[in-house]
mmCIF file with all atom_site columns, C-alpha atoms in Angstrom:
data_model
loop_
_atom_site.group_PDB
_atom_site.id
_atom_site.type_symbol
_atom_site.label_atom_id
_atom_site.label_alt_id
_atom_site.label_comp_id
_atom_site.label_asym_id
_atom_site.label_entity_id
_atom_site.label_seq_id
_atom_site.pdbx_PDB_ins_code
_atom_site.Cartn_x
_atom_site.Cartn_y
_atom_site.Cartn_z
_atom_site.occupancy
_atom_site.B_iso_or_equiv
_atom_site.pdbx_formal_charge
_atom_site.auth_seq_id
_atom_site.auth_comp_id
_atom_site.auth_asym_id
_atom_site.auth_atom_id
_atom_site.pdbx_PDB_model_num
ATOM 1   C CA . UNK T 1 1   ? 17.748  -26.896 5.694   1.00 41.00 ? 1   UNK T CA 1
ATOM 2   C CA . UNK T 1 2   ? 16.304  -23.456 4.918   1.00 39.00 ? 2   UNK T CA 1
ATOM 3   C CA . UNK T 1 3   ? 18.153  -21.634 2.377   1.00 45.00 ? 3   UNK T CA 1
ATOM 4   C CA . UNK T 1 4   ? 18.714  -17.983 2.667   1.00 43.00 ? 4   UNK T CA 1
ATOM 5   C CA . UNK T 1 5   ? 16.249  -16.979 -0.202  1.00 44.00 ? 5   UNK T CA 1
ATOM 6   C CA . UNK T 1 6   ? 13.685  -19.087 1.353   1.00 43.00 ? 6   UNK T CA 1
ATOM 7   C CA . UNK T 1 7   ? 13.958  -17.019 4.584   1.00 42.00 ? 7   UNK T CA 1
ATOM 8   C CA . UNK T 1 8   ? 14.143  -13.742 3.050   1.00 46.00 ? 8   UNK T CA 1
ATOM 9   C CA . UNK T 1 9   ? 10.844  -14.891 0.941   1.00 46.00 ? 9   UNK T CA 1
ATOM 10  C CA . UNK T 1 10  ? 9.106   -15.824 4.020   1.00 46.00 ? 10  UNK T CA 1
ATOM 11  C CA . UNK T 1 11  ? 10.227  -12.280 5.974   1.00 51.00 ? 11  UNK T CA 1
ATOM 12  C CA . UNK T 1 12  ? 9.033   -10.250 2.915   1.00 53.00 ? 12  UNK T CA 1
ATOM 13  C CA . UNK T 1 13  ? 5.751   -12.261 2.722   1.00 57.00 ? 13  UNK T CA 1
ATOM 14  C CA . UNK T 1 14  ? 5.236   -11.367 6.670   1.00 92.00 ? 14  UNK T CA 1
ATOM 15  C CA . UNK T 1 15  ? 6.091   -7.746  5.969   1.00 95.00 ? 15  UNK T CA 1
ATOM 16  C CA . UNK T 1 16  ? 3.782   -7.467  2.928   1.00 96.00 ? 16  UNK T CA 1
ATOM 17  C CA . UNK T 1 17  ? 0.957   -8.943  5.088   1.00 96.00 ? 17  UNK T CA 1
ATOM 18  C CA . UNK T 1 18  ? 1.614   -6.808  7.874   1.00 96.00 ? 18  UNK T CA 1
ATOM 19  C CA . UNK T 1 19  ? 1.449   -3.701  5.469   1.00 98.00 ? 19  UNK T CA 1
ATOM 20  C CA . UNK T 1 20  ? -1.460  -4.780  3.670   1.00 98.00 ? 20  UNK T CA 1
ATOM 21  C CA . UNK T 1 21  ? -3.278  -5.218  6.914   1.00 97.00 ? 21  UNK T CA 1
ATOM 22  C CA . UNK T 1 22  ? -2.238  -1.692  8.267   1.00 97.00 ? 22  UNK T CA 1
ATOM 23  C CA . UNK T 1 23  ? -3.238  -0.153  4.844   1.00 98.00 ? 23  UNK T CA 1
ATOM 24  C CA . UNK T 1 24  ? -6.581  -1.772  4.594   1.00 98.00 ? 24  UNK T CA 1
ATOM 25  C CA . UNK T 1 25  ? -7.417  -0.930  8.178   1.00 98.00 ? 25  UNK T CA 1
ATOM 26  C CA . UNK T 1 26  ? -6.221  2.735   7.702   1.00 98.00 ? 26  UNK T CA 1
ATOM 27  C CA . UNK T 1 27  ? -8.317  2.780   4.550   1.00 98.00 ? 27  UNK T CA 1
ATOM 28  C CA . UNK T 1 28  ? -11.376 2.444   6.837   1.00 98.00 ? 28  UNK T CA 1
ATOM 29  C CA . UNK T 1 29  ? -10.956 5.966   8.100   1.00 96.00 ? 29  UNK T CA 1
ATOM 30  C CA . UNK T 1 30  ? -9.501  7.985   5.426   1.00 95.00 ? 30  UNK T CA 1
ATOM 31  C CA . UNK T 1 31  ? -7.850  7.771   1.736   1.00 96.00 ? 31  UNK T CA 1
ATOM 32  C CA . UNK T 1 32  ? -4.278  6.692   2.246   1.00 98.00 ? 32  UNK T CA 1
ATOM 33  C CA . UNK T 1 33  ? -1.458  8.787   0.726   1.00 98.00 ? 33  UNK T CA 1
ATOM 34  C CA . UNK T 1 34  ? 1.759   7.098   -0.824  1.00 98.00 ? 34  UNK T CA 1
ATOM 35  C CA . UNK T 1 35  ? 3.736   9.015   2.036   1.00 98.00 ? 35  UNK T CA 1
ATOM 36  C CA . UNK T 1 36  ? 1.825   6.963   4.590   1.00 98.00 ? 36  UNK T CA 1
ATOM 37  C CA . UNK T 1 37  ? 2.699   3.760   2.989   1.00 98.00 ? 37  UNK T CA 1
ATOM 38  C CA . UNK T 1 38  ? 6.299   4.714   3.142   1.00 98.00 ? 38  UNK T CA 1
ATOM 39  C CA . UNK T 1 39  ? 5.836   5.665   6.923   1.00 98.00 ? 39  UNK T CA 1
ATOM 40  C CA . UNK T 1 40  ? 4.380   2.408   7.815   1.00 97.00 ? 40  UNK T CA 1
ATOM 41  C CA . UNK T 1 41  ? 7.282   0.565   6.358   1.00 98.00 ? 41  UNK T CA 1
ATOM 42  C CA . UNK T 1 42  ? 9.960   2.774   7.838   1.00 97.00 ? 42  UNK T CA 1
ATOM 43  C CA . UNK T 1 43  ? 8.218   2.689   11.398  1.00 96.00 ? 43  UNK T CA 1
ATOM 44  C CA . UNK T 1 44  ? 7.439   -0.839  11.433  1.00 95.00 ? 44  UNK T CA 1
ATOM 45  C CA . UNK T 1 45  ? 11.117  -1.515  10.015  1.00 96.00 ? 45  UNK T CA 1
ATOM 46  C CA . UNK T 1 46  ? 9.735   -3.810  7.549   1.00 97.00 ? 46  UNK T CA 1
ATOM 47  C CA . UNK T 1 47  ? 12.425  -3.371  5.033   1.00 96.00 ? 47  UNK T CA 1
ATOM 48  C CA . UNK T 1 48  ? 16.057  -2.124  5.554   1.00 94.00 ? 48  UNK T CA 1
ATOM 49  C CA . UNK T 1 49  ? 17.364  -0.363  2.488   1.00 97.00 ? 49  UNK T CA 1
ATOM 50  C CA . UNK T 1 50  ? 15.483  2.324   0.341   1.00 98.00 ? 50  UNK T CA 1
ATOM 51  C CA . UNK T 1 51  ? 15.218  -0.102  -2.705  1.00 98.00 ? 51  UNK T CA 1
ATOM 52  C CA . UNK T 1 52  ? 13.623  -2.838  -0.526  1.00 98.00 ? 52  UNK T CA 1
ATOM 53  C CA . UNK T 1 53  ? 11.189  -0.370  1.100   1.00 98.00 ? 53  UNK T CA 1
ATOM 54  C CA . UNK T 1 54  ? 10.161  0.765   -2.442  1.00 98.00 ? 54  UNK T CA 1
ATOM 55  C CA . UNK T 1 55  ? 9.919   -2.636  -3.627  1.00 98.00 ? 55  UNK T CA 1
ATOM 56  C CA . UNK T 1 56  ? 7.724   -3.964  -0.765  1.00 98.00 ? 56  UNK T CA 1
ATOM 57  C CA . UNK T 1 57  ? 5.440   -0.601  -1.312  1.00 98.00 ? 57  UNK T CA 1
ATOM 58  C CA . UNK T 1 58  ? 5.218   -1.391  -4.955  1.00 98.00 ? 58  UNK T CA 1
ATOM 59  C CA . UNK T 1 59  ? 4.553   -5.144  -4.498  1.00 98.00 ? 59  UNK T CA 1
ATOM 60  C CA . UNK T 1 60  ? 2.084   -4.577  -1.692  1.00 98.00 ? 60  UNK T CA 1
ATOM 61  C CA . UNK T 1 61  ? 0.038   -1.890  -3.720  1.00 99.00 ? 61  UNK T CA 1
ATOM 62  C CA . UNK T 1 62  ? -0.161  -3.952  -6.845  1.00 99.00 ? 62  UNK T CA 1
ATOM 63  C CA . UNK T 1 63  ? -1.455  -7.119  -4.619  1.00 98.00 ? 63  UNK T CA 1
ATOM 64  C CA . UNK T 1 64  ? -4.101  -4.866  -3.041  1.00 99.00 ? 64  UNK T CA 1
ATOM 65  C CA . UNK T 1 65  ? -5.157  -3.666  -6.523  1.00 98.00 ? 65  UNK T CA 1
ATOM 66  C CA . UNK T 1 66  ? -4.834  -6.931  -8.240  1.00 98.00 ? 66  UNK T CA 1
ATOM 67  C CA . UNK T 1 67  ? -7.287  -8.573  -5.367  1.00 98.00 ? 67  UNK T CA 1
ATOM 68  C CA . UNK T 1 68  ? -9.840  -5.711  -5.976  1.00 98.00 ? 68  UNK T CA 1
ATOM 69  C CA . UNK T 1 69  ? -9.161  -4.527  -2.195  1.00 99.00 ? 69  UNK T CA 1
ATOM 70  C CA . UNK T 1 70  ? -7.988  -0.885  -2.984  1.00 99.00 ? 70  UNK T CA 1
ATOM 71  C CA . UNK T 1 71  ? -7.814  1.341   -6.004  1.00 98.00 ? 71  UNK T CA 1
ATOM 72  C CA . UNK T 1 72  ? -5.094  4.035   -6.875  1.00 98.00 ? 72  UNK T CA 1
ATOM 73  C CA . UNK T 1 73  ? -6.113  7.350   -7.679  1.00 97.00 ? 73  UNK T CA 1
ATOM 74  C CA . UNK T 1 74  ? -6.170  11.240  -7.027  1.00 94.00 ? 74  UNK T CA 1
ATOM 75  C CA . UNK T 1 75  ? -7.438  12.842  -3.865  1.00 91.00 ? 75  UNK T CA 1
ATOM 76  C CA . UNK T 1 76  ? -11.020 13.681  -4.506  1.00 87.00 ? 76  UNK T CA 1
ATOM 77  C CA . UNK T 1 77  ? -12.391 17.287  -3.839  1.00 87.00 ? 77  UNK T CA 1
ATOM 78  C CA . UNK T 1 78  ? -14.545 17.784  -0.713  1.00 89.00 ? 78  UNK T CA 1
ATOM 79  C CA . UNK T 1 79  ? -17.709 15.823  -1.023  1.00 88.00 ? 79  UNK T CA 1
ATOM 80  C CA . UNK T 1 80  ? -16.524 13.803  -3.907  1.00 88.00 ? 80  UNK T CA 1
ATOM 81  C CA . UNK T 1 81  ? -16.165 10.060  -3.869  1.00 88.00 ? 81  UNK T CA 1
ATOM 82  C CA . UNK T 1 82  ? -12.745 8.454   -4.230  1.00 89.00 ? 82  UNK T CA 1
ATOM 83  C CA . UNK T 1 83  ? -12.178 7.254   -8.009  1.00 89.00 ? 83  UNK T CA 1
ATOM 84  C CA . UNK T 1 84  ? -9.482  5.269   -9.014  1.00 94.00 ? 84  UNK T CA 1
ATOM 85  C CA . UNK T 1 85  ? -7.208  6.231   -12.157 1.00 97.00 ? 85  UNK T CA 1
ATOM 86  C CA . UNK T 1 86  ? -8.940  4.917   -15.293 1.00 97.00 ? 86  UNK T CA 1
ATOM 87  C CA . UNK T 1 87  ? -5.794  3.137   -16.200 1.00 98.00 ? 87  UNK T CA 1
ATOM 88  C CA . UNK T 1 88  ? -4.895  -0.636  -16.393 1.00 98.00 ? 88  UNK T CA 1
ATOM 89  C CA . UNK T 1 89  ? -2.917  -2.003  -13.277 1.00 98.00 ? 89  UNK T CA 1
ATOM 90  C CA . UNK T 1 90  ? 0.273   -2.063  -15.234 1.00 98.00 ? 90  UNK T CA 1
ATOM 91  C CA . UNK T 1 91  ? -0.052  1.580   -16.363 1.00 98.00 ? 91  UNK T CA 1
ATOM 92  C CA . UNK T 1 92  ? -1.225  2.555   -12.831 1.00 98.00 ? 92  UNK T CA 1
ATOM 93  C CA . UNK T 1 93  ? 1.854   0.861   -11.283 1.00 98.00 ? 93  UNK T CA 1
ATOM 94  C CA . UNK T 1 94  ? 4.086   2.332   -14.007 1.00 98.00 ? 94  UNK T CA 1
ATOM 95  C CA . UNK T 1 95  ? 2.917   5.734   -13.013 1.00 98.00 ? 95  UNK T CA 1
ATOM 96  C CA . UNK T 1 96  ? 3.586   4.837   -9.340  1.00 98.00 ? 96  UNK T CA 1
ATOM 97  C CA . UNK T 1 97  ? 7.005   3.627   -9.968  1.00 98.00 ? 97  UNK T CA 1
ATOM 98  C CA . UNK T 1 98  ? 7.806   6.684   -11.995 1.00 98.00 ? 98  UNK T CA 1
ATOM 99  C CA . UNK T 1 99  ? 7.009   8.950   -9.357  1.00 98.00 ? 99  UNK T CA 1
ATOM 100 C CA . UNK T 1 100 ? 7.985   7.093   -6.169  1.00 98.00 ? 100 UNK T CA 1
ATOM 101 C CA . UNK T 1 101 ? 11.216  5.427   -7.358  1.00 98.00 ? 101 UNK T CA 1
ATOM 102 C CA . UNK T 1 102 ? 12.419  7.557   -10.518 1.00 98.00 ? 102 UNK T CA 1
ATOM 103 C CA . UNK T 1 103 ? 11.707  10.854  -8.781  1.00 98.00 ? 103 UNK T CA 1
ATOM 104 C CA . UNK T 1 104 ? 12.106  9.582   -4.958  1.00 98.00 ? 104 UNK T CA 1
ATOM 105 C CA . UNK T 1 105 ? 14.184  12.578  -4.393  1.00 98.00 ? 105 UNK T CA 1
ATOM 106 C CA . UNK T 1 106 ? 11.334  15.112  -5.297  1.00 98.00 ? 106 UNK T CA 1
ATOM 107 C CA . UNK T 1 107 ? 8.645   13.989  -2.704  1.00 97.00 ? 107 UNK T CA 1
ATOM 108 C CA . UNK T 1 108 ? 6.117   16.672  -3.802  1.00 96.00 ? 108 UNK T CA 1
ATOM 109 C CA . UNK T 1 109 ? 5.777   14.242  -7.108  1.00 96.00 ? 109 UNK T CA 1
ATOM 110 C CA . UNK T 1 110 ? 4.728   11.339  -4.902  1.00 97.00 ? 110 UNK T CA 1
ATOM 111 C CA . UNK T 1 111 ? 3.948   12.069  -1.134  1.00 97.00 ? 111 UNK T CA 1
ATOM 112 C CA . UNK T 1 112 ? 0.417   13.276  -1.515  1.00 96.00 ? 112 UNK T CA 1
ATOM 113 C CA . UNK T 1 113 ? -0.146  12.871  -5.364  1.00 96.00 ? 113 UNK T CA 1
ATOM 114 C CA . UNK T 1 114 ? -0.922  9.202   -5.035  1.00 97.00 ? 114 UNK T CA 1
ATOM 115 C CA . UNK T 1 115 ? -3.604  7.952   -2.984  1.00 98.00 ? 115 UNK T CA 1
ATOM 116 C CA . UNK T 1 116 ? -5.341  4.662   -2.160  1.00 98.00 ? 116 UNK T CA 1
ATOM 117 C CA . UNK T 1 117 ? -9.006  4.205   -1.384  1.00 97.00 ? 117 UNK T CA 1
ATOM 118 C CA . UNK T 1 118 ? -10.836 0.875   -0.300  1.00 98.00 ? 118 UNK T CA 1
ATOM 119 C CA . UNK T 1 119 ? -13.052 -0.973  -2.813  1.00 98.00 ? 119 UNK T CA 1
ATOM 120 C CA . UNK T 1 120 ? -16.426 -2.258  -1.141  1.00 97.00 ? 120 UNK T CA 1
ATOM 121 C CA . UNK T 1 121 ? -14.725 -5.574  -0.774  1.00 98.00 ? 121 UNK T CA 1
ATOM 122 C CA . UNK T 1 122 ? -11.641 -3.894  0.595   1.00 98.00 ? 122 UNK T CA 1
ATOM 123 C CA . UNK T 1 123 ? -13.758 -2.283  3.013   1.00 98.00 ? 123 UNK T CA 1
ATOM 124 C CA . UNK T 1 124 ? -15.540 -5.653  4.211   1.00 98.00 ? 124 UNK T CA 1
ATOM 125 C CA . UNK T 1 125 ? -12.071 -7.249  4.589   1.00 98.00 ? 125 UNK T CA 1
ATOM 126 C CA . UNK T 1 126 ? -10.722 -4.160  6.399   1.00 98.00 ? 126 UNK T CA 1
ATOM 127 C CA . UNK T 1 127 ? -13.739 -4.254  8.801   1.00 97.00 ? 127 UNK T CA 1
ATOM 128 C CA . UNK T 1 128 ? -12.839 -8.141  9.627   1.00 96.00 ? 128 UNK T CA 1
ATOM 129 C CA . UNK T 1 129 ? -9.077  -7.178  10.224  1.00 94.00 ? 129 UNK T CA 1
ATOM 130 C CA . UNK T 1 130 ? -10.063 -4.649  12.469  1.00 93.00 ? 130 UNK T CA 1
ATOM 131 C CA . UNK T 1 131 ? -12.435 -6.780  14.594  1.00 91.00 ? 131 UNK T CA 1
ATOM 132 C CA . UNK T 1 132 ? -9.738  -9.511  14.561  1.00 85.00 ? 132 UNK T CA 1
ATOM 133 C CA . UNK T 1 133 ? -7.002  -6.879  15.866  1.00 79.00 ? 133 UNK T CA 1
ATOM 134 C CA . UNK T 1 134 ? -9.320  -5.564  18.556  1.00 79.00 ? 134 UNK T CA 1
ATOM 135 C CA . UNK T 1 135 ? -10.260 -9.042  19.885  1.00 79.00 ? 135 UNK T CA 1
ATOM 136 C CA . UNK T 1 136 ? -6.672  -10.142 19.714  1.00 71.00 ? 136 UNK T CA 1
ATOM 137 C CA . UNK T 1 137 ? -5.645  -7.045  21.980  1.00 66.00 ? 137 UNK T CA 1
#
């Protein structure tokens, strides 16, 4: 018999995989602001409560960065290449947590101040995912 925690874990895993895929493919076309991460979660109904949405966003961002697929950084000036923050993953995630969770009620601190950009490895994977999505449709 499946336990409730196992079901919840499986649902969260599929939600995280869906979010990862969406963010990776979006990253092929532009840098991804944190507000878009939240929008995907809300639009696709990937988590019910605000804390669950925030947790999903943080876990997914961390997994993308740890897997070397995306970097967290600031929006570059026109003509510049995206550069991730020069921080450890833990320090970068602490900054994201502070702005996105601790200061959620002030969206000016997080909506367009935290960006995700694809790495070369992330770009290759995103192209494969996009091709699979196009073939499946």
